[in-house]
Short mmCIF file of C-alpha atoms and ligand atoms in Angstrom, two decimals:
data_model
loop_
_atom_site.label_atom_id
_atom_site.label_comp_id
_atom_site.label_asym_id
_atom_site.label_seq_id
_atom_site.Cartn_x
_atom_site.Cartn_y
_atom_site.Cartn_z
CA UNK A 1 -6.76 17.70 -6.23
CA UNK A 2 -9.07 14.55 -6.03
CA UNK A 3 -9.31 12.45 -9.54
CA UNK A 4 -12.51 12.70 -11.44
CA UNK A 5 -14.97 9.59 -11.38
CA UNK A 6 -13.80 7.20 -14.03
CA UNK A 7 -17.21 7.78 -16.21
CA UNK A 8 -16.20 11.52 -16.33
CA UNK A 9 -12.86 10.90 -17.45
CA UNK A 10 -13.75 8.21 -19.83
CA UNK A 11 -16.34 10.53 -21.44
CA UNK A 12 -13.76 13.16 -21.55
CA UNK A 13 -11.12 10.67 -23.50
CA UNK A 14 -13.74 10.10 -25.88
CA UNK A 15 -14.65 13.78 -26.55
CA UNK A 16 -11.01 14.60 -27.03
CA UNK A 17 -9.83 11.43 -28.86
CA UNK A 18 -12.76 10.08 -30.54
CA UNK A 19 -15.06 6.63 -29.39
CA UNK A 20 -12.59 4.02 -27.68
CA UNK A 21 -12.48 0.12 -28.87
CA UNK A 22 -14.33 -2.01 -26.43
CA UNK A 23 -11.03 -3.18 -25.28
CA UNK A 24 -9.77 -0.19 -23.75
CA UNK A 25 -13.19 0.73 -22.19
CA UNK A 26 -13.08 -3.06 -20.63
CA UNK A 27 -9.60 -2.57 -19.21
CA UNK A 28 -10.13 1.08 -17.63
CA UNK A 29 -13.42 -0.18 -16.22
CA UNK A 30 -11.97 -3.25 -14.79
CA UNK A 31 -8.59 -1.85 -13.28
CA UNK A 32 -10.84 0.62 -11.60
CA UNK A 33 -13.47 -2.02 -10.24
CA UNK A 34 -10.76 -4.22 -8.87
CA UNK A 35 -8.70 -1.65 -7.64
CA UNK A 36 -11.48 -0.01 -5.44
CA UNK A 37 -13.15 -2.95 -3.63
CA UNK A 38 -13.18 -6.98 -2.64
CA UNK A 39 -16.13 -8.01 -5.06
CA UNK A 40 -16.36 -11.27 -3.54
CA UNK A 41 -18.92 -13.31 -1.33
CA UNK A 42 -22.42 -13.12 -0.46
CA UNK A 43 -22.53 -9.38 0.23
CA UNK A 44 -20.27 -8.46 -2.78
CA UNK A 45 -20.99 -9.01 -6.58
CA UNK A 46 -20.11 -12.67 -7.22
CA UNK A 47 -19.13 -15.76 -5.91
CA UNK A 48 -16.17 -17.83 -7.05
CA UNK A 49 -14.93 -21.52 -6.77
CA UNK A 50 -12.54 -20.80 -4.26
CA UNK A 51 -14.95 -18.92 -2.02
CA UNK A 52 -17.85 -21.64 -2.53
CA UNK A 53 -15.54 -24.47 -0.61
CA UNK A 54 -11.92 -24.91 0.46
CA UNK A 55 -11.86 -28.10 -1.71
CA UNK A 56 -11.47 -26.52 -4.69
CA UNK A 57 -8.25 -24.90 -3.73
CA UNK A 58 -7.11 -27.97 -1.89
CA UNK A 59 -7.84 -30.03 -5.00
CA UNK A 60 -5.83 -27.99 -7.25
CA UNK A 61 -2.88 -27.91 -4.74
CA UNK A 62 -3.26 -31.65 -4.99
CA UNK A 63 -2.92 -31.29 -8.76
CA UNK A 64 0.06 -29.29 -8.51
CA UNK A 65 1.87 -31.44 -5.68
CA UNK A 66 1.23 -34.77 -7.82
CA UNK A 67 2.63 -33.46 -11.07
CA UNK A 68 5.58 -32.01 -9.55
CA UNK A 69 6.16 -35.24 -7.73
CA UNK A 70 5.96 -37.35 -10.90
CA UNK A 71 8.15 -34.65 -12.63
CA UNK A 72 11.03 -35.77 -10.05
CA UNK A 73 10.45 -32.96 -7.70
CA UNK A 74 12.39 -30.09 -9.43
CA UNK A 75 12.95 -26.40 -7.62
CA UNK A 76 9.61 -24.82 -8.39
CA UNK A 77 7.76 -21.22 -7.94
CA UNK A 78 3.91 -21.27 -7.42
CA UNK A 79 2.31 -18.80 -9.35
CA UNK A 80 -1.12 -17.56 -9.33
CA UNK A 81 -2.64 -15.08 -11.59
CA UNK A 82 -5.38 -12.99 -10.14
CA UNK A 83 -5.53 -14.43 -6.65
CA UNK A 84 -8.46 -12.37 -5.72
CA UNK A 85 -8.86 -12.65 -1.50
CA UNK A 86 -5.87 -15.15 -1.67
CA UNK A 87 -8.18 -18.23 -0.56
CA UNK A 88 -7.46 -20.56 -3.34
CA UNK A 89 -3.59 -19.89 -2.60
CA UNK A 90 -4.09 -20.49 1.15
CA UNK A 91 -5.96 -23.72 0.46
CA UNK A 92 -3.67 -24.99 -2.09
CA UNK A 93 -0.19 -23.97 -0.14
CA UNK A 94 -1.72 -26.22 2.86
CA UNK A 95 -2.64 -29.06 0.72
CA UNK A 96 0.72 -29.14 -1.14
CA UNK A 97 2.58 -28.75 2.12
CA UNK A 98 1.49 -31.93 3.33
CA UNK A 99 2.23 -33.73 0.16
CA UNK A 100 5.84 -32.41 0.77
CA UNK A 101 5.82 -29.38 -1.73
CA UNK A 102 6.46 -25.41 0.08
CA UNK A 103 7.61 -23.54 -3.27
CA UNK A 104 8.31 -19.90 -3.27
CA UNK A 105 4.73 -18.13 -4.13
CA UNK A 106 4.28 -15.25 -6.71
CA UNK A 107 1.08 -13.56 -7.31
CA UNK A 108 0.32 -11.64 -10.43
CA UNK A 109 -2.24 -8.81 -9.26
CA UNK A 110 -2.71 -5.23 -9.85
CA UNK A 111 -5.26 -4.32 -7.23
CA UNK A 112 -3.93 -2.83 -4.06
CA UNK A 113 -7.03 -3.84 -2.13
CA UNK A 114 -6.82 -7.61 -3.49
CA UNK A 115 -3.06 -7.37 -2.84
CA UNK A 116 -3.93 -6.38 0.83
CA UNK A 117 -6.31 -9.18 1.36
CA UNK A 118 -3.75 -11.76 -0.23
CA UNK A 119 -0.96 -10.44 2.17
CA UNK A 120 -3.57 -11.53 5.32
CA UNK A 121 -4.08 -15.09 3.83
CA UNK A 122 -0.68 -15.61 2.55
CA UNK A 123 2.09 -13.82 3.98
CA UNK A 124 5.49 -13.64 2.56
CA UNK A 125 4.37 -13.88 -1.27
CA UNK A 126 5.85 -11.46 -3.95
CA UNK A 127 3.72 -9.70 -6.13
CA UNK A 128 3.96 -8.85 -9.73
CA UNK A 129 1.97 -6.34 -12.03
CA UNK A 130 2.59 -8.83 -14.97
CA UNK A 131 3.90 -11.98 -16.12
CA UNK A 132 7.14 -10.78 -17.55
CA UNK A 133 8.85 -10.43 -14.13
CA UNK A 134 8.29 -13.99 -12.76
CA UNK A 135 11.32 -15.63 -11.71
CA UNK A 136 13.64 -17.25 -14.53
CA UNK A 137 15.62 -19.54 -12.26
CA UNK A 138 12.70 -22.48 -11.40
CA UNK A 139 10.11 -24.47 -13.19
CA UNK A 140 6.88 -22.66 -12.98
CA UNK A 141 3.60 -24.01 -11.42
CA UNK A 142 0.90 -21.34 -12.52
CA UNK A 143 -2.83 -21.38 -11.50
CA UNK A 144 -5.46 -19.25 -12.89
CA UNK A 145 -9.15 -19.13 -11.61
CA UNK A 146 -11.56 -16.63 -13.13
CA UNK A 147 -8.69 -14.63 -14.37
CA UNK A 148 -8.40 -14.82 -18.07
CA UNK A 149 -12.54 -13.92 -18.47
CA UNK A 150 -11.41 -10.48 -16.89
CA UNK A 151 -8.96 -9.46 -19.32
CA UNK A 152 -10.10 -7.17 -22.15
CA UNK A 153 -11.58 -8.40 -25.36
CA UNK A 154 -12.17 -6.81 -28.64
CA UNK A 155 -15.44 -7.06 -30.41
CA UNK A 156 -15.50 -7.34 -34.17
CA UNK A 157 -18.92 -6.71 -35.74
CA UNK A 158 -19.85 -7.86 -39.18
CA UNK A 159 -21.83 -5.09 -41.31
CA UNK A 160 -22.67 -5.07 -44.82
CA UNK A 161 -19.31 -6.49 -46.51
CA UNK A 162 -16.90 -6.33 -44.10
CA UNK A 163 -15.93 -6.56 -40.02
CA UNK A 164 -15.76 -3.63 -38.14
CA UNK A 165 -14.19 -3.01 -34.73
CA UNK A 166 -16.79 -2.05 -32.16
CA UNK A 167 -16.23 1.09 -30.13
CA UNK A 168 -17.46 2.83 -27.36
CA UNK A 169 -18.89 6.27 -28.18
CA UNK A 170 -20.48 8.78 -25.36
CA UNK A 171 -23.24 10.98 -25.93
CA UNK A 172 -23.96 13.29 -22.98
CA UNK A 173 -23.39 10.99 -20.13
CA UNK A 174 -24.23 7.83 -21.68
CA UNK A 175 -21.88 5.31 -23.27
CA UNK A 176 -23.08 3.34 -26.26
CA UNK A 177 -21.16 0.80 -28.64
CA UNK A 178 -21.07 1.99 -32.22
CA UNK A 179 -19.28 0.22 -35.27
CA UNK A 180 -15.99 1.88 -35.98
CA UNK A 181 -13.43 1.59 -39.17
CA UNK A 182 -13.19 -1.71 -41.03
CA UNK A 183 -10.61 -4.43 -39.66
CA UNK A 184 -8.79 -6.40 -41.99
CA UNK A 185 -10.61 -9.81 -42.75
CA UNK A 186 -7.02 -11.65 -41.93
CA UNK A 187 -8.05 -10.82 -38.31
CA UNK A 188 -10.91 -13.39 -38.56
CA UNK A 189 -10.66 -17.17 -38.15
CA UNK A 190 -11.25 -18.49 -41.60
CA UNK A 191 -14.63 -20.16 -41.17
CA UNK A 192 -15.92 -17.21 -39.71
CA UNK A 193 -15.45 -14.55 -42.30
CA UNK A 194 -18.63 -14.83 -44.07
CA UNK A 195 -20.86 -14.74 -40.87
CA UNK A 196 -24.17 -12.75 -41.49
CA UNK A 197 -24.39 -9.31 -40.85
CA UNK A 198 -24.84 -8.12 -37.00
CA UNK A 199 -22.47 -11.07 -36.12
CA UNK A 200 -20.09 -10.17 -33.41
CA UNK A 201 -16.58 -12.10 -32.59
CA UNK A 202 -14.71 -11.55 -29.67
CA UNK A 203 -11.08 -11.81 -29.42
CA UNK A 204 -8.69 -11.42 -26.55
CA UNK A 205 -5.29 -10.07 -27.86
CA UNK A 206 -4.42 -9.37 -24.03
CA UNK A 207 -5.14 -13.29 -23.05
CA UNK A 208 -3.01 -14.57 -25.89
CA UNK A 209 0.08 -12.47 -25.30
CA UNK A 210 -0.17 -13.91 -21.36
CA UNK A 211 -0.58 -17.45 -22.38
CA UNK A 212 2.05 -17.04 -25.04
CA UNK A 213 4.78 -15.53 -22.36
CA UNK A 214 3.70 -18.50 -19.92
CA UNK A 215 3.76 -21.12 -22.50
CA UNK A 216 7.50 -19.76 -23.58
CA UNK A 217 8.79 -19.74 -19.95
CA UNK A 218 7.36 -22.94 -19.11
CA UNK A 219 8.78 -24.51 -22.19
CA UNK A 220 12.16 -23.00 -21.20
CA UNK A 221 11.98 -23.73 -17.60
CA UNK A 222 9.81 -26.64 -17.17
CA UNK A 223 6.60 -26.26 -15.10
CA UNK A 224 2.86 -26.47 -15.62
CA UNK A 225 -0.16 -24.32 -15.50
CA UNK A 226 -3.73 -24.65 -14.72
CA UNK A 227 -6.48 -22.42 -16.09
CA UNK A 228 -9.88 -22.59 -14.88
CA UNK A 229 -12.54 -20.44 -16.32
CA UNK A 230 -15.94 -20.31 -18.16
CA UNK A 231 -15.61 -20.36 -21.66
CA UNK A 232 -16.29 -22.39 -25.14
CA UNK A 233 -14.03 -24.28 -27.68
CA UNK A 234 -13.73 -21.57 -30.35
CA UNK A 235 -13.91 -19.86 -32.87
CA UNK A 236 -17.48 -19.28 -32.32
CA UNK A 237 -19.49 -16.06 -32.89
CA UNK A 238 -21.22 -14.43 -30.01
CA UNK A 239 -21.42 -12.05 -27.79
CA UNK A 240 -20.78 -12.60 -24.25
CA UNK A 241 -19.32 -9.77 -22.63
CA UNK A 242 -21.19 -9.36 -19.53
CA UNK A 243 -21.46 -6.69 -16.54
CA UNK A 244 -22.27 -8.22 -13.21
CA UNK A 245 -23.26 -6.59 -10.12
CA UNK A 246 -24.69 -7.40 -6.73
CA UNK A 247 -25.14 -11.01 -8.18
CA UNK A 248 -27.38 -9.75 -10.79
CA UNK A 249 -26.59 -8.64 -14.45
CA UNK A 250 -25.96 -5.18 -15.62
CA UNK A 251 -25.50 -3.39 -18.84
CA UNK A 252 -21.93 -3.60 -19.59
CA UNK A 253 -21.54 0.01 -21.30
CA UNK A 254 -23.37 1.72 -17.83
CA UNK A 255 -21.66 2.95 -14.91
CA UNK A 256 -18.15 1.64 -15.87
CA UNK A 257 -15.85 0.80 -12.95
CA UNK A 258 -18.59 -0.14 -10.68
CA UNK A 259 -19.68 -3.55 -11.92
CA UNK A 260 -17.39 -6.62 -12.87
CA UNK A 261 -16.88 -7.08 -16.86
CA UNK A 262 -15.93 -10.40 -17.94
CA UNK A 263 -16.01 -12.45 -21.10
CA UNK A 264 -16.25 -16.17 -22.19
CA UNK A 265 -12.92 -17.35 -22.63
CA UNK A 266 -11.86 -19.06 -25.92
CA UNK A 267 -9.94 -22.09 -24.72
CA UNK A 268 -9.06 -23.32 -28.18
CA UNK A 269 -7.21 -20.12 -28.94
CA UNK A 270 -5.33 -20.00 -25.34
CA UNK A 271 -4.49 -23.85 -26.01
CA UNK A 272 -2.87 -22.83 -29.42
CA UNK A 273 -1.20 -19.87 -28.12
CA UNK A 274 0.49 -22.20 -25.53
CA UNK A 275 1.43 -24.46 -28.05
CA UNK A 276 3.00 -22.12 -30.31
CA UNK A 277 5.23 -21.12 -28.02
CA UNK A 278 6.37 -24.79 -27.53
CA UNK A 279 4.62 -26.11 -24.58
CA UNK A 280 2.10 -28.83 -24.39
CA UNK A 281 -1.58 -27.86 -24.07
CA UNK A 282 -4.22 -30.56 -22.48
CA UNK A 283 -8.18 -30.16 -22.29
CA UNK A 284 -10.24 -28.26 -21.83
CA UNK A 285 -12.01 -30.62 -19.38
CA UNK A 286 -15.09 -29.60 -17.36
CA UNK A 287 -14.57 -28.38 -13.80
CA UNK A 288 -16.88 -31.18 -13.05
CA UNK A 289 -14.40 -33.90 -14.48
CA UNK A 290 -11.43 -32.04 -12.90
CA UNK A 291 -12.62 -32.15 -9.65
CA UNK A 292 -14.09 -35.84 -9.90
CA UNK A 293 -10.91 -36.96 -11.14
CA UNK A 294 -8.86 -35.34 -8.35
CA UNK A 295 -11.20 -37.00 -5.67
CA UNK A 296 -13.58 -34.31 -4.45
CA UNK A 297 -15.95 -37.09 -3.25
CA UNK A 298 -13.15 -38.47 -1.05
CA UNK A 299 -12.52 -35.15 -0.03
CA UNK A 300 -16.03 -34.05 1.11
CA UNK A 301 -16.27 -37.52 3.15
CA UNK A 302 -13.22 -36.81 4.66
CA UNK A 303 -14.17 -33.13 5.60
CA UNK A 304 -17.56 -34.42 7.01
CA UNK A 305 -16.26 -37.10 9.12
CA UNK A 306 -13.87 -34.07 10.56
CA UNK A 307 -17.05 -31.83 10.95
CA UNK A 308 -20.15 -34.06 11.33
CA UNK A 309 -22.44 -30.95 12.08
CA UNK A 310 -21.33 -29.26 8.75
CA UNK A 311 -22.00 -32.41 6.62
CA UNK A 312 -25.05 -30.99 4.77
CA UNK A 313 -23.03 -27.59 4.08
CA UNK A 314 -20.00 -29.32 2.56
CA UNK A 315 -22.38 -31.77 0.30
CA UNK A 316 -24.24 -28.68 -0.78
CA UNK A 317 -20.81 -26.96 -1.68
CA UNK A 318 -19.89 -30.11 -3.46
CA UNK A 319 -23.02 -30.11 -5.31
CA UNK A 320 -22.57 -26.55 -6.35
CA UNK A 321 -19.10 -26.94 -7.65
CA UNK A 322 -20.08 -30.16 -9.63
CA UNK A 323 -23.52 -29.28 -11.12
CA UNK A 324 -24.06 -26.39 -13.44
CA UNK A 325 -21.21 -24.48 -12.48
CA UNK A 326 -19.09 -27.54 -13.04
CA UNK A 327 -20.29 -28.09 -16.67
CA UNK A 328 -20.07 -24.17 -17.45
CA UNK A 329 -16.39 -24.09 -16.40
CA UNK A 330 -13.71 -25.70 -18.00
CA UNK A 331 -9.91 -26.44 -17.39
CA UNK A 332 -6.98 -25.94 -19.62
CA UNK A 333 -3.60 -27.37 -18.60
CA UNK A 334 -0.28 -26.66 -20.27
CA UNK A 335 2.67 -28.61 -19.45
CA UNK A 336 6.68 -28.70 -20.54
CA UNK A 337 7.18 -31.34 -23.18
CA UNK A 338 9.36 -33.48 -20.65
CA UNK A 339 6.67 -33.32 -17.75
CA UNK A 340 4.13 -36.19 -17.31
CA UNK A 341 0.18 -36.15 -17.95
CA UNK A 342 -1.43 -33.97 -15.62
CA UNK A 343 -3.89 -35.83 -13.48
CA UNK A 344 -7.68 -35.31 -14.87
CA UNK A 345 -6.35 -34.74 -18.23
CA UNK A 346 -5.29 -38.15 -19.27
CA UNK A 347 -7.14 -40.51 -21.71
N1 LIG B 401 -8.95 -15.92 -8.61
C1 LIG B 401 -9.91 -15.46 -7.64
C2 LIG B 401 -10.11 -13.99 -8.19
C3 LIG B 401 -10.90 -13.77 -9.80
S1 LIG B 401 -11.52 -12.36 -10.35
C4 LIG B 401 -11.27 -16.34 -7.29
O1 LIG B 401 -11.43 -17.04 -8.06
O2 LIG B 401 -11.65 -15.84 -6.51
C5 LIG B 401 -10.08 -11.57 -11.11
C6 LIG B 401 -8.76 -11.37 -10.31
O3 LIG B 401 -7.68 -11.01 -11.53
C7 LIG B 401 -8.72 -10.28 -9.38
O4 LIG B 401 -7.68 -10.78 -8.61
C8 LIG B 401 -8.17 -9.18 -10.09
O5 LIG B 401 -7.87 -8.31 -9.27
C9 LIG B 401 -7.28 -9.79 -10.99
N2 LIG B 401 -7.06 -8.97 -12.28
C10 LIG B 401 -7.86 -8.58 -13.07
N3 LIG B 401 -7.19 -8.33 -14.08
C11 LIG B 401 -5.89 -8.25 -13.96
C12 LIG B 401 -4.70 -7.93 -14.89
N4 LIG B 401 -5.04 -7.05 -15.90
N5 LIG B 401 -3.53 -8.31 -14.32
C13 LIG B 401 -3.49 -8.76 -13.11
N6 LIG B 401 -4.41 -9.10 -12.24
C14 LIG B 401 -5.77 -8.93 -12.68
#
């Protein structure tokens, strides 16, 4: 028997058990979305930095290799969370190899379609469903680009005297957000508890759990992490849950599983989670400062020298990574206490 389409399954679940938290809806929608397609590129739904230019992955590889070198060249496992097509990994591994770092590669990826794409670009990697099974016998160098924004968020809505969890209800075949039961005010950061009616606060316990687990591992095993995403320095009010399809915005509650759901990342909360787990957090710095600090200009010049006919395209890619996107996207670094200051995060 073939499985019913995701919207039908979600509608049935809501009919049987009542409206579900936004986080549950988002988790189900994204799991289906990524499991059933390769969404990247001009003909897909969106384009990510590593798909714009090889410079992005190469510079991140250099960031890793430089830190590893200055940490005394320990045994490391290289980890990527949500590697997409594997493009960043292939570019980073090539740059790391040139710097003398050839680590074992571990991918945290749940989508079978994307695992297959990653195998093509990076044969010999080991795949994981979550961070719990990552190796425990080496320092970890962890990279994540546009991973945390895909993890589920809860939305809390201010109504009258209190805060309520936003739930997704279903009427006929339409999904719509409603205010659910009241939540304890302790769930909210203190300065935001008295926000005006209608305010929305997003929290991502799933992201915090991943960061806590990796912070603990880095504190115990040594290593570092670099997370790049669009986001803000929280706590902040505002609704950022968005749906993207065919390079345009869609309604996040419509056609679940057929558009990419994401939310802006609260870097302050992620940094605090890493610190509480015993690691050191750095930044966030803008993607523009990260790539500038790692030498994107020199890299662009070198690439153009090798392929003069591509000069214009290389400069356009550089401008795209460093322009509006370079200000919107930010990078957070996490290190073991005894590891040196990561490049581009110094004073
Ligand atoms: N880093 C890539 C892809 C970003 S899209 C790039 O920059 O191009 C998000 C990636 O995270 C996809 O590979 C998706 O399959 C994966 N992903 C999303 N939710 C996940 C989860 N809960 N666990 C593991 N991987 C997940």
